[in-house]
Amino acid sequence: MAQINSCIKWTFTVFNVFFAIFGAIVILIPLLSQVYIRDDMEGRTTGLVVLYVVGAVTLVIAVLGAYGAHRENKVCLILFLVCMVIGTLMMLRIGIVAAFFRPKLTEIMSDKFKELLPLDTATEEVKNMADAMQSQLHCCGLFSYSDWENNVPDSCVCSSMEVEEGMCQSLTYLSLYPRKQIYSKPCFPILMRFILVVADIMTGLVFSLATLALLGMILSSIMIHQLRHPARTTVLMVPSIFTTGPPKYQELQNPPVY
């Protein structure tokens, strides 16, 4: 005999379906980034692994909760509840810290990039990274082309079409002729827009997971309570004043005499 309310069971099942879809989306994000971004992924390995782990754990927990509700298995539901409590606390902690540092992220990244200047005397790894960024984002220097001092690389040079589109500026050295057309925009503002978008997406994912975990914690607690205290058939004792019984008196009639 079913001990869990059918409405709660179906609500919990739908919740776990959405929970599983959310986990699949978390797995899909790094997968698509690896498919469509074919440049060097070495510096992004840690972030991709974290997303894969979070997505896989989310899927496993969703399956555990759905199985526990379908079979009315108290052990599975208790494990699910423990995972939801831990997940809620972890996601809230990460989300609050991320939201706190969000306004300071530009300043922090600016200080980190300023440590790499000047670019012409930086390491070969930094130069290669800067060249790749300038070629892809169509910019020159981190904060200005002067970050390269007097050694502006070819990755800053505009094409003739870009010159016509007004994306460039003239650069003239004291002993250089003709003029060199380089990108007018620095790379740091463009790069920060991408970083802030990614940070906002990650923060939204974290708070969404926290909300789902909190909802799962509430539903699983209700079902565990119903399994521990199953509904019992309640017998209503009807007072005697509402019961039908013999009348308090009977009308007596004398039989007719013939």
mmCIF file with all atom_site columns, N, CA and C in Angstrom, residues 83-124:
data_model
loop_
_atom_site.group_PDB
_atom_site.id
_atom_site.type_symbol
_atom_site.label_atom_id
_atom_site.label_alt_id
_atom_site.label_comp_id
_atom_site.label_asym_id
_atom_site.label_entity_id
_atom_site.label_seq_id
_atom_site.pdbx_PDB_ins_code
_atom_site.Cartn_x
_atom_site.Cartn_y
_atom_site.Cartn_z
_atom_site.occupancy
_atom_site.B_iso_or_equiv
_atom_site.pdbx_formal_charge
_atom_site.auth_seq_id
_atom_site.auth_comp_id
_atom_site.auth_asym_id
_atom_site.auth_atom_id
_atom_site.pdbx_PDB_model_num
ATOM 1   N N  . CYS A 1 83  ? 22.283 14.809 0.721   1.00 0.00 ? 83  CYS A N  1
ATOM 2   C CA . CYS A 1 83  ? 22.928 15.478 -0.419  1.00 0.00 ? 83  CYS A CA 1
ATOM 3   C C  . CYS A 1 83  ? 22.342 16.871 -0.649  1.00 0.00 ? 83  CYS A C  1
ATOM 4   N N  . MET A 1 84  ? 21.048 17.015 -0.479  1.00 0.00 ? 84  MET A N  1
ATOM 5   C CA . MET A 1 84  ? 20.421 18.315 -0.672  1.00 0.00 ? 84  MET A CA 1
ATOM 6   C C  . MET A 1 84  ? 20.867 19.322 0.390   1.00 0.00 ? 84  MET A C  1
ATOM 7   N N  . VAL A 1 85  ? 20.987 18.877 1.632   1.00 0.00 ? 85  VAL A N  1
ATOM 8   C CA . VAL A 1 85  ? 21.444 19.782 2.690   1.00 0.00 ? 85  VAL A CA 1
ATOM 9   C C  . VAL A 1 85  ? 22.867 20.248 2.415   1.00 0.00 ? 85  VAL A C  1
ATOM 10  N N  . ILE A 1 86  ? 23.751 19.280 2.090   1.00 0.00 ? 86  ILE A N  1
ATOM 11  C CA . ILE A 1 86  ? 25.141 19.640 1.797   1.00 0.00 ? 86  ILE A CA 1
ATOM 12  C C  . ILE A 1 86  ? 25.213 20.532 0.558   1.00 0.00 ? 86  ILE A C  1
ATOM 13  N N  . GLY A 1 87  ? 24.445 20.178 -0.470  1.00 0.00 ? 87  GLY A N  1
ATOM 14  C CA . GLY A 1 87  ? 24.463 20.960 -1.702  1.00 0.00 ? 87  GLY A CA 1
ATOM 15  C C  . GLY A 1 87  ? 23.959 22.382 -1.500  1.00 0.00 ? 87  GLY A C  1
ATOM 16  N N  . THR A 1 88  ? 22.897 22.531 -0.709  1.00 0.00 ? 88  THR A N  1
ATOM 17  C CA . THR A 1 88  ? 22.361 23.876 -0.449  1.00 0.00 ? 88  THR A CA 1
ATOM 18  C C  . THR A 1 88  ? 23.382 24.752 0.253   1.00 0.00 ? 88  THR A C  1
ATOM 19  N N  . LEU A 1 89  ? 24.035 24.206 1.284   1.00 0.00 ? 89  LEU A N  1
ATOM 20  C CA . LEU A 1 89  ? 25.026 24.985 2.024   1.00 0.00 ? 89  LEU A CA 1
ATOM 21  C C  . LEU A 1 89  ? 26.219 25.350 1.146   1.00 0.00 ? 89  LEU A C  1
ATOM 22  N N  . MET A 1 90  ? 26.685 24.390 0.336   1.00 0.00 ? 90  MET A N  1
ATOM 23  C CA . MET A 1 90  ? 27.835 24.658 -0.532  1.00 0.00 ? 90  MET A CA 1
ATOM 24  C C  . MET A 1 90  ? 27.504 25.697 -1.596  1.00 0.00 ? 90  MET A C  1
ATOM 25  N N  . MET A 1 91  ? 26.346 25.547 -2.254  1.00 0.00 ? 91  MET A N  1
ATOM 26  C CA . MET A 1 91  ? 25.985 26.475 -3.319  1.00 0.00 ? 91  MET A CA 1
ATOM 27  C C  . MET A 1 91  ? 25.755 27.889 -2.779  1.00 0.00 ? 91  MET A C  1
ATOM 28  N N  . LEU A 1 92  ? 25.128 27.988 -1.609  1.00 0.00 ? 92  LEU A N  1
ATOM 29  C CA . LEU A 1 92  ? 24.917 29.315 -1.025  1.00 0.00 ? 92  LEU A CA 1
ATOM 30  C C  . LEU A 1 92  ? 26.236 29.974 -0.654  1.00 0.00 ? 92  LEU A C  1
ATOM 31  N N  . ARG A 1 93  ? 27.140 29.201 -0.131  1.00 0.00 ? 93  ARG A N  1
ATOM 32  C CA . ARG A 1 93  ? 28.445 29.773 0.227   1.00 0.00 ? 93  ARG A CA 1
ATOM 33  C C  . ARG A 1 93  ? 29.186 30.261 -1.014  1.00 0.00 ? 93  ARG A C  1
ATOM 34  N N  . ILE A 1 94  ? 29.223 29.434 -2.058  1.00 0.00 ? 94  ILE A N  1
ATOM 35  C CA . ILE A 1 94  ? 29.914 29.827 -3.289  1.00 0.00 ? 94  ILE A CA 1
ATOM 36  C C  . ILE A 1 94  ? 29.228 31.022 -3.930  1.00 0.00 ? 94  ILE A C  1
ATOM 37  N N  . GLY A 1 95  ? 27.887 30.983 -3.988  1.00 0.00 ? 95  GLY A N  1
ATOM 38  C CA . GLY A 1 95  ? 27.154 32.063 -4.635  1.00 0.00 ? 95  GLY A CA 1
ATOM 39  C C  . GLY A 1 95  ? 27.304 33.389 -3.911  1.00 0.00 ? 95  GLY A C  1
ATOM 40  N N  . ILE A 1 96  ? 27.271 33.367 -2.585  1.00 0.00 ? 96  ILE A N  1
ATOM 41  C CA . ILE A 1 96  ? 27.409 34.611 -1.816  1.00 0.00 ? 96  ILE A CA 1
ATOM 42  C C  . ILE A 1 96  ? 28.807 35.200 -1.994  1.00 0.00 ? 96  ILE A C  1
ATOM 43  N N  . VAL A 1 97  ? 29.823 34.342 -1.966  1.00 0.00 ? 97  VAL A N  1
ATOM 44  C CA . VAL A 1 97  ? 31.194 34.828 -2.168  1.00 0.00 ? 97  VAL A CA 1
ATOM 45  C C  . VAL A 1 97  ? 31.361 35.398 -3.577  1.00 0.00 ? 97  VAL A C  1
ATOM 46  N N  . ALA A 1 98  ? 30.802 34.706 -4.583  1.00 0.00 ? 98  ALA A N  1
ATOM 47  C CA . ALA A 1 98  ? 30.904 35.189 -5.966  1.00 0.00 ? 98  ALA A CA 1
ATOM 48  C C  . ALA A 1 98  ? 30.184 36.516 -6.145  1.00 0.00 ? 98  ALA A C  1
ATOM 49  N N  . ALA A 1 99  ? 29.001 36.652 -5.549  1.00 0.00 ? 99  ALA A N  1
ATOM 50  C CA . ALA A 1 99  ? 28.263 37.907 -5.653  1.00 0.00 ? 99  ALA A CA 1
ATOM 51  C C  . ALA A 1 99  ? 28.980 39.041 -4.926  1.00 0.00 ? 99  ALA A C  1
ATOM 52  N N  . PHE A 1 100 ? 29.681 38.716 -3.845  1.00 0.00 ? 100 PHE A N  1
ATOM 53  C CA . PHE A 1 100 ? 30.406 39.744 -3.095  1.00 0.00 ? 100 PHE A CA 1
ATOM 54  C C  . PHE A 1 100 ? 31.602 40.267 -3.894  1.00 0.00 ? 100 PHE A C  1
ATOM 55  N N  . PHE A 1 101 ? 32.313 39.374 -4.585  1.00 0.00 ? 101 PHE A N  1
ATOM 56  C CA . PHE A 1 101 ? 33.508 39.774 -5.329  1.00 0.00 ? 101 PHE A CA 1
ATOM 57  C C  . PHE A 1 101 ? 33.192 40.263 -6.740  1.00 0.00 ? 101 PHE A C  1
ATOM 58  N N  . ARG A 1 102 ? 31.939 40.127 -7.188  1.00 0.00 ? 102 ARG A N  1
ATOM 59  C CA . ARG A 1 102 ? 31.589 40.546 -8.555  1.00 0.00 ? 102 ARG A CA 1
ATOM 60  C C  . ARG A 1 102 ? 31.909 42.008 -8.832  1.00 0.00 ? 102 ARG A C  1
ATOM 61  N N  . PRO A 1 103 ? 31.565 42.977 -7.956  1.00 0.00 ? 103 PRO A N  1
ATOM 62  C CA . PRO A 1 103 ? 31.908 44.377 -8.260  1.00 0.00 ? 103 PRO A CA 1
ATOM 63  C C  . PRO A 1 103 ? 33.412 44.651 -8.241  1.00 0.00 ? 103 PRO A C  1
ATOM 64  N N  . LYS A 1 104 ? 34.178 43.806 -7.536  1.00 0.00 ? 104 LYS A N  1
ATOM 65  C CA . LYS A 1 104 ? 35.620 44.024 -7.430  1.00 0.00 ? 104 LYS A CA 1
ATOM 66  C C  . LYS A 1 104 ? 36.416 43.255 -8.484  1.00 0.00 ? 104 LYS A C  1
ATOM 67  N N  . LEU A 1 105 ? 35.720 42.497 -9.329  1.00 0.00 ? 105 LEU A N  1
ATOM 68  C CA . LEU A 1 105 ? 36.412 41.623 -10.266 1.00 0.00 ? 105 LEU A CA 1
ATOM 69  C C  . LEU A 1 105 ? 37.237 42.415 -11.278 1.00 0.00 ? 105 LEU A C  1
ATOM 70  N N  . THR A 1 106 ? 36.714 43.530 -11.774 1.00 0.00 ? 106 THR A N  1
ATOM 71  C CA . THR A 1 106 ? 37.446 44.330 -12.760 1.00 0.00 ? 106 THR A CA 1
ATOM 72  C C  . THR A 1 106 ? 38.736 44.879 -12.165 1.00 0.00 ? 106 THR A C  1
ATOM 73  N N  . GLU A 1 107 ? 38.659 45.368 -10.941 1.00 0.00 ? 107 GLU A N  1
ATOM 74  C CA . GLU A 1 107 ? 39.855 45.907 -10.286 1.00 0.00 ? 107 GLU A CA 1
ATOM 75  C C  . GLU A 1 107 ? 40.885 44.818 -10.034 1.00 0.00 ? 107 GLU A C  1
ATOM 76  N N  . ILE A 1 108 ? 40.418 43.640 -9.621  1.00 0.00 ? 108 ILE A N  1
ATOM 77  C CA . ILE A 1 108 ? 41.337 42.531 -9.355  1.00 0.00 ? 108 ILE A CA 1
ATOM 78  C C  . ILE A 1 108 ? 42.040 42.092 -10.630 1.00 0.00 ? 108 ILE A C  1
ATOM 79  N N  . MET A 1 109 ? 41.275 41.936 -11.710 1.00 0.00 ? 109 MET A N  1
ATOM 80  C CA . MET A 1 109 ? 41.868 41.513 -12.974 1.00 0.00 ? 109 MET A CA 1
ATOM 81  C C  . MET A 1 109 ? 42.800 42.586 -13.535 1.00 0.00 ? 109 MET A C  1
ATOM 82  N N  . SER A 1 110 ? 42.443 43.845 -13.340 1.00 0.00 ? 110 SER A N  1
ATOM 83  C CA . SER A 1 110 ? 43.305 44.934 -13.809 1.00 0.00 ? 110 SER A CA 1
ATOM 84  C C  . SER A 1 110 ? 44.666 44.887 -13.122 1.00 0.00 ? 110 SER A C  1
ATOM 85  N N  . ASP A 1 111 ? 44.661 44.661 -11.821 1.00 0.00 ? 111 ASP A N  1
ATOM 86  C CA . ASP A 1 111 ? 45.938 44.576 -11.095 1.00 0.00 ? 111 ASP A CA 1
ATOM 87  C C  . ASP A 1 111 ? 46.767 43.381 -11.562 1.00 0.00 ? 111 ASP A C  1
ATOM 88  N N  . LYS A 1 112 ? 46.097 42.262 -11.847 1.00 0.00 ? 112 LYS A N  1
ATOM 89  C CA . LYS A 1 112 ? 46.819 41.079 -12.316 1.00 0.00 ? 112 LYS A CA 1
ATOM 90  C C  . LYS A 1 112 ? 47.469 41.321 -13.678 1.00 0.00 ? 112 LYS A C  1
ATOM 91  N N  . PHE A 1 113 ? 46.729 41.965 -14.588 1.00 0.00 ? 113 PHE A N  1
ATOM 92  C CA . PHE A 1 113 ? 47.268 42.210 -15.923 1.00 0.00 ? 113 PHE A CA 1
ATOM 93  C C  . PHE A 1 113 ? 48.364 43.265 -15.906 1.00 0.00 ? 113 PHE A C  1
ATOM 94  N N  . LYS A 1 114 ? 48.281 44.230 -15.003 1.00 0.00 ? 114 LYS A N  1
ATOM 95  C CA . LYS A 1 114 ? 49.316 45.253 -14.935 1.00 0.00 ? 114 LYS A CA 1
ATOM 96  C C  . LYS A 1 114 ? 50.657 44.675 -14.512 1.00 0.00 ? 114 LYS A C  1
ATOM 97  N N  . GLU A 1 115 ? 50.620 43.541 -13.830 1.00 0.00 ? 115 GLU A N  1
ATOM 98  C CA . GLU A 1 115 ? 51.867 42.884 -13.442 1.00 0.00 ? 115 GLU A CA 1
ATOM 99  C C  . GLU A 1 115 ? 52.619 42.318 -14.641 1.00 0.00 ? 115 GLU A C  1
ATOM 100 N N  . LEU A 1 116 ? 51.942 42.162 -15.779 1.00 0.00 ? 116 LEU A N  1
ATOM 101 C CA . LEU A 1 116 ? 52.575 41.601 -16.978 1.00 0.00 ? 116 LEU A CA 1
ATOM 102 C C  . LEU A 1 116 ? 53.262 42.660 -17.836 1.00 0.00 ? 116 LEU A C  1
ATOM 103 N N  . LEU A 1 117 ? 53.040 43.923 -17.513 1.00 0.00 ? 117 LEU A N  1
ATOM 104 C CA . LEU A 1 117 ? 53.580 45.011 -18.335 1.00 0.00 ? 117 LEU A CA 1
ATOM 105 C C  . LEU A 1 117 ? 55.036 45.302 -17.965 1.00 0.00 ? 117 LEU A C  1
ATOM 106 N N  . PRO A 1 118 ? 55.807 45.799 -18.956 1.00 0.00 ? 118 PRO A N  1
ATOM 107 C CA . PRO A 1 118 ? 55.486 45.969 -20.383 1.00 0.00 ? 118 PRO A CA 1
ATOM 108 C C  . PRO A 1 118 ? 55.519 44.635 -21.128 1.00 0.00 ? 118 PRO A C  1
ATOM 109 N N  . LEU A 1 119 ? 54.713 44.536 -22.158 1.00 0.00 ? 119 LEU A N  1
ATOM 110 C CA . LEU A 1 119 ? 54.557 43.271 -22.845 1.00 0.00 ? 119 LEU A CA 1
ATOM 111 C C  . LEU A 1 119 ? 55.789 42.880 -23.660 1.00 0.00 ? 119 LEU A C  1
ATOM 112 N N  . ASP A 1 120 ? 56.542 43.851 -24.140 1.00 0.00 ? 120 ASP A N  1
ATOM 113 C CA . ASP A 1 120 ? 57.684 43.514 -24.988 1.00 0.00 ? 120 ASP A CA 1
ATOM 114 C C  . ASP A 1 120 ? 58.815 42.859 -24.197 1.00 0.00 ? 120 ASP A C  1
ATOM 115 N N  . THR A 1 121 ? 58.807 43.000 -22.863 1.00 0.00 ? 121 THR A N  1
ATOM 116 C CA . THR A 1 121 ? 59.822 42.350 -22.027 1.00 0.00 ? 121 THR A CA 1
ATOM 117 C C  . THR A 1 121 ? 59.243 41.187 -21.221 1.00 0.00 ? 121 THR A C  1
ATOM 118 N N  . ALA A 1 122 ? 57.998 40.826 -21.493 1.00 0.00 ? 122 ALA A N  1
ATOM 119 C CA . ALA A 1 122 ? 57.362 39.718 -20.772 1.00 0.00 ? 122 ALA A CA 1
ATOM 120 C C  . ALA A 1 122 ? 57.887 38.382 -21.292 1.00 0.00 ? 122 ALA A C  1
ATOM 121 N N  . THR A 1 123 ? 57.463 37.289 -20.654 1.00 0.00 ? 123 THR A N  1
ATOM 122 C CA . THR A 1 123 ? 57.891 35.962 -21.070 1.00 0.00 ? 123 THR A CA 1
ATOM 123 C C  . THR A 1 123 ? 57.267 35.603 -22.419 1.00 0.00 ? 123 THR A C  1
ATOM 124 N N  . GLU A 1 124 ? 57.840 34.598 -23.065 1.00 0.00 ? 124 GLU A N  1
ATOM 125 C CA . GLU A 1 124 ? 57.324 34.174 -24.370 1.00 0.00 ? 124 GLU A CA 1
ATOM 126 C C  . GLU A 1 124 ? 55.887 33.662 -24.261 1.00 0.00 ? 124 GLU A C  1
#
